[in-house]
Coordinates of C-alpha atoms and ligand atoms in Angstrom, one line a residue:
X1 CA 97.5 86.4 97.2
X2 CA 98.7 89.0 99.7
X3 CA 96.3 90.2 102.4
X4 CA 97.2 93.8 102.0
X5 CA 97.8 96.1 99.0
X6 CA 99.9 99.3 98.9
X7 CA 99.9 101.3 95.6
X8 CA 101.9 104.4 95.0
X9 CA 101.9 107.1 92.3
X10 CA 105.0 109.0 91.4
X11 CA 106.1 111.6 88.9
X12 CA 107.1 115.2 88.8
X13 CA 104.8 118.0 90.0
X14 CA 101.9 118.4 87.4
X15 CA 102.4 114.9 85.9
X16 CA 98.8 113.9 86.8
X17 CA 99.5 111.7 89.8
X18 CA 96.6 113.0 91.9
X19 CA 94.2 112.7 89.0
X20 CA 95.1 109.0 88.6
X21 CA 95.1 108.3 92.4
X22 CA 91.6 109.7 92.6
X23 CA 90.4 107.7 89.5
X24 CA 91.8 104.5 91.0
X25 CA 90.2 105.1 94.4
X26 CA 86.8 105.7 92.8
X27 CA 87.1 102.6 90.7
X28 CA 88.1 100.4 93.6
X29 CA 85.3 101.8 95.8
X30 CA 82.8 101.3 93.1
X31 CA 84.0 97.6 93.0
X32 CA 83.3 97.3 96.8
X33 CA 86.8 97.7 98.2
X34 CA 87.7 99.8 101.2
X35 CA 90.3 102.3 100.2
X36 CA 92.5 104.9 101.9
X37 CA 94.2 107.5 99.9
X38 CA 97.0 109.6 101.4
X39 CA 99.2 112.4 100.0
X40 CA 102.9 112.9 100.9
X41 CA 103.9 114.8 102.7
X42 CA 100.8 114.9 104.8
X43 CA 98.0 112.7 106.2
X44 CA 98.6 113.1 110.0
X45 CA 98.6 116.3 112.1
X46 CA 102.4 116.2 112.4
X47 CA 102.9 115.4 108.7
X48 CA 100.6 118.2 107.6
X49 CA 102.5 120.6 109.8
X50 CA 105.7 119.5 108.3
X51 CA 104.2 119.8 104.8
X52 CA 103.3 123.5 105.5
X53 CA 107.0 124.1 106.4
X54 CA 108.4 122.2 103.4
X55 CA 106.2 123.9 100.8
X56 CA 106.3 127.5 102.3
X57 CA 108.0 129.6 99.6
X58 CA 109.2 132.1 102.1
X59 CA 111.4 129.6 104.0
X60 CA 114.9 128.6 103.1
X61 CA 115.5 125.0 104.1
X62 CA 118.9 123.2 103.6
X63 CA 119.0 119.9 101.7
X64 CA 119.6 117.7 104.7
X65 CA 117.0 119.3 106.8
X66 CA 114.6 118.9 103.8
X67 CA 115.4 115.2 103.6
X68 CA 114.8 114.8 107.4
X69 CA 111.5 116.7 107.3
X70 CA 110.1 114.7 104.4
X71 CA 111.2 111.6 106.1
X72 CA 109.7 112.6 109.5
X73 CA 106.4 113.2 107.8
X74 CA 106.6 109.8 106.1
X75 CA 107.5 108.0 109.3
X76 CA 104.5 109.4 111.1
X77 CA 102.2 108.6 108.2
X78 CA 103.4 105.0 108.0
X79 CA 103.2 104.4 111.8
X80 CA 99.9 106.0 112.5
X81 CA 97.9 105.6 109.3
X82 CA 99.3 103.3 106.7
X83 CA 100.3 100.3 108.8
X84 CA 97.0 100.3 110.8
X85 CA 95.0 100.6 107.5
X86 CA 96.9 97.7 105.8
X87 CA 96.4 95.6 109.0
X88 CA 92.6 96.0 108.5
X89 CA 92.8 94.9 104.9
X90 CA 92.3 98.4 103.5
X91 CA 93.8 99.1 100.1
X92 CA 96.2 102.1 100.5
X93 CA 96.9 104.5 97.6
X94 CA 99.7 106.9 98.1
X95 CA 100.2 110.1 96.2
X96 CA 104.0 109.8 96.5
X97 CA 106.1 107.6 98.7
X98 CA 109.9 107.1 99.2
X99 CA 110.7 107.1 95.5
X100 CA 110.0 110.8 95.7
X101 CA 112.8 111.2 98.2
X102 CA 115.2 109.2 96.0
X103 CA 114.3 111.4 93.0
X104 CA 113.9 114.8 94.6
X105 CA 116.4 114.8 97.5
X106 CA 118.8 112.1 96.3
X107 CA 119.1 113.2 92.7
X108 CA 117.4 116.6 92.6
X109 CA 119.4 118.0 95.5
X110 CA 122.3 115.7 94.8
X111 CA 122.2 114.8 98.5
X112 CA 123.2 111.3 99.1
X113 CA 124.3 108.2 97.4
X114 CA 121.7 105.6 96.5
X115 CA 122.7 102.8 98.9
X116 CA 122.7 105.1 101.9
X117 CA 119.3 106.6 100.9
X118 CA 117.7 103.2 100.2
X119 CA 118.8 102.0 103.6
X120 CA 117.6 105.2 105.2
X121 CA 114.2 105.0 103.4
X122 CA 113.7 101.4 104.5
X123 CA 114.3 102.5 108.1
X124 CA 111.8 105.4 107.8
X125 CA 109.1 103.1 106.4
X126 CA 109.9 100.2 108.7
X127 CA 110.6 98.2 105.6
X128 CA 107.2 98.9 104.0
X129 CA 107.4 98.8 100.2
X130 CA 104.6 99.4 97.6
X131 CA 103.3 96.4 95.8
X132 CA 102.9 98.5 92.7
X133 CA 104.1 101.9 91.8
X134 CA 102.8 103.9 88.8
X135 CA 105.3 106.4 87.4
X136 CA 103.5 109.1 85.4
X137 CA 106.0 110.4 82.9
X138 CA 105.8 113.9 81.4
X139 CA 108.5 116.4 80.3
X140 CA 109.3 119.3 82.5
X141 CA 107.7 121.5 79.8
X142 CA 104.4 119.7 79.9
X143 CA 104.4 119.8 83.7
X144 CA 105.2 123.5 83.8
X145 CA 102.5 124.2 81.2
X146 CA 99.9 122.3 83.3
X147 CA 100.8 124.3 86.4
X148 CA 101.1 127.7 84.9
X149 CA 97.8 129.0 86.4
X150 CA 98.6 128.0 89.9
X151 CA 100.9 129.6 92.6
X152 CA 104.1 127.6 92.9
X153 CA 105.3 126.1 96.2
X154 CA 108.8 126.1 97.5
X155 CA 109.7 122.9 95.8
X156 CA 108.1 123.9 92.5
X157 CA 110.1 127.1 92.5
X158 CA 113.3 125.2 92.2
X159 CA 114.9 125.5 88.8
X160 CA 114.4 123.5 85.6
X161 CA 117.7 121.6 85.9
X162 CA 116.6 120.3 89.3
X163 CA 113.4 118.9 87.7
X164 CA 115.4 117.4 84.8
X165 CA 117.5 115.5 87.4
X166 CA 114.3 114.3 89.1
X167 CA 112.9 113.1 85.7
X168 CA 116.1 111.1 85.0
X169 CA 116.1 109.7 88.5
X170 CA 112.5 108.4 88.2
X171 CA 113.4 106.7 84.9
X172 CA 116.4 105.1 86.7
X173 CA 114.1 103.9 89.5
X174 CA 111.7 102.3 87.0
X175 CA 114.6 100.5 85.3
X176 CA 115.9 99.3 88.6
X177 CA 112.6 97.9 89.8
X178 CA 110.8 96.7 86.7
X179 CA 108.5 94.3 88.6
X180 CA 107.3 97.0 90.9
X181 CA 107.3 100.2 88.8
X182 CA 105.0 100.6 85.8
X183 CA 106.1 103.5 83.7
X184 CA 103.2 105.4 81.9
X185 CA 103.0 108.1 79.3
X186 CA 101.5 111.0 81.2
X187 CA 100.5 112.8 78.0
X188 CA 97.9 110.2 77.1
X189 CA 94.3 111.0 78.0
X190 CA 93.4 110.7 81.7
X191 CA 91.0 107.9 80.9
X192 CA 93.5 105.9 78.9
X193 CA 96.1 106.1 81.7
X194 CA 93.5 105.0 84.1
X195 CA 92.6 102.0 82.0
X196 CA 96.3 100.9 82.0
X197 CA 96.5 101.4 85.8
X198 CA 93.4 99.4 86.3
X199 CA 94.7 96.6 84.1
X200 CA 97.6 96.3 86.5
X201 CA 95.8 96.7 89.7
X202 CA 92.9 94.4 88.9
X203 CA 95.5 91.6 88.6
X204 CA 96.5 92.1 92.2
X205 CA 93.0 91.9 93.5
X206 CA 91.6 88.8 95.0
X207 CA 88.9 87.1 92.9
X208 CA 87.3 85.2 95.7
X209 CA 85.9 88.4 97.3
X210 CA 87.3 87.7 100.7
X211 CA 90.1 90.2 101.1
X212 CA 90.2 94.0 100.9
X213 CA 86.5 94.3 100.9
X214 CA 84.9 97.3 102.6
X215 CA 83.7 96.7 106.2
X216 CA 80.1 96.6 105.3
X217 CA 80.6 94.1 102.5
X218 CA 82.8 92.0 104.8
X219 CA 79.9 91.7 107.2
X220 CA 77.5 90.9 104.4
X221 CA 79.9 88.3 103.0
X222 CA 80.1 86.5 106.4
X223 CA 76.4 86.6 107.1
X224 CA 76.7 89.4 109.6
X225 CA 78.8 87.5 112.1
Ligands
ADP301 P1 100.1 116.0 90.1 O1 99.3 115.4 91.3 O2 101.0 115.1 89.6 O3 100.7 117.4 90.5 P2 97.5 116.6 88.9 O4 96.8 115.3 88.9 O5 97.1 117.6 90.0 O6 99.1 116.4 88.9 O7 97.3 117.3 87.5 C1 97.9 118.5 87.2 C2 97.1 119.2 86.1 O8 97.2 118.4 84.9 C3 95.6 119.3 86.4 O9 95.1 120.5 85.9 C4 95.0 118.1 85.7 O10 93.6 118.3 85.4 C5 95.8 118.0 84.5 N1 96.0 116.6 84.0 C6 96.1 115.5 84.7 N2 96.2 114.4 83.9 C7 96.2 114.9 82.7 C8 96.3 114.2 81.4 N3 96.5 112.9 81.3 N4 96.3 115.0 80.3 C9 96.1 116.3 80.4 N5 96.0 117.0 81.6 C10 96.1 116.3 82.7
TYD302 P1 102.5 118.3 96.3 O1 101.8 119.5 96.0 O2 101.9 117.3 97.2 O3 102.9 117.4 95.0 P2 102.4 117.6 93.5 O4 102.8 119.0 93.1 O5 103.1 116.5 92.8 O6 100.9 117.4 93.6 O7 104.0 118.8 96.8 C1 104.9 117.9 97.3 C2 106.2 118.4 96.9 O8 107.2 117.8 97.7 C3 106.6 118.1 95.4 O9 107.3 119.1 94.8 C4 107.5 116.9 95.6 C5 108.2 117.1 96.9 N1 108.6 115.9 97.6 C6 110.0 115.7 97.8 O10 110.8 116.6 97.4 N2 110.4 114.6 98.5 C7 109.5 113.7 99.0 O11 109.9 112.7 99.7 C8 108.1 114.0 98.8 C9 107.1 113.0 99.4 C10 107.7 115.1 98.1

């Protein structure tokens, strides 16, 4: 059993990632685990600043600058938040990670070949990879319908063909990494999707109660020493 756990959620905008990330966090915490949830881009002062730039609909950003900005935000998140949390035995849930870059910048923007991008991403994350990734699959129509009430950000304003390439790229990722990536039907009820997520995550959890426990439980478990 590993002594750290990193779980990511992926999918197009409006697929239901954040909903599932929150449900999983609540379930893990109710089970006594210490959990950290982060969104990408974001999660550090630098990364949140970069996020504001990236999502600002009034800015025009070239594809390569976009790749570097998402990656800069990720490098800071990994260095200052994710790695320290994992080192403490916290379970980290990520609302997007480097698969987003492969899907959105690599395929969506048709920016770079996969080998180059995979190598680049590994450098950005210092080699960190999720233990399990949940890909929430919905059509671009379903996603657009779910987001029709909200103002769209710079990425969401990109055309339909862009998002079709992103959908296809995510499916290619799930085929390429069948052990890591669990592909889920995002049109199922939220609770049903959560049940499937929990089925997979619970198999990764220690059953002896020693790892990933919240700090207070850890003290209780060791008699307060
Ligand atoms: P994302 O983080 O992928 O952009 P959200 O979790 O914010 O997606 O969900 C987008 C919208 O879709 C929200 O209004 C949410 O309540 C709704 N939603 C999420 N999951 C489902 C689902 N399984 N079925 C129907 N609607 C959903
Ligand atoms: P956000 O509102 O966090 O995502 P969502 O709409 O899924 O809840 O916006 C993040 C946007 O940035 C989203 O359109 C996906 C995009 N993105 C990339 O293009 N590349 C990346 O590497 C990441 C992390 C996100």
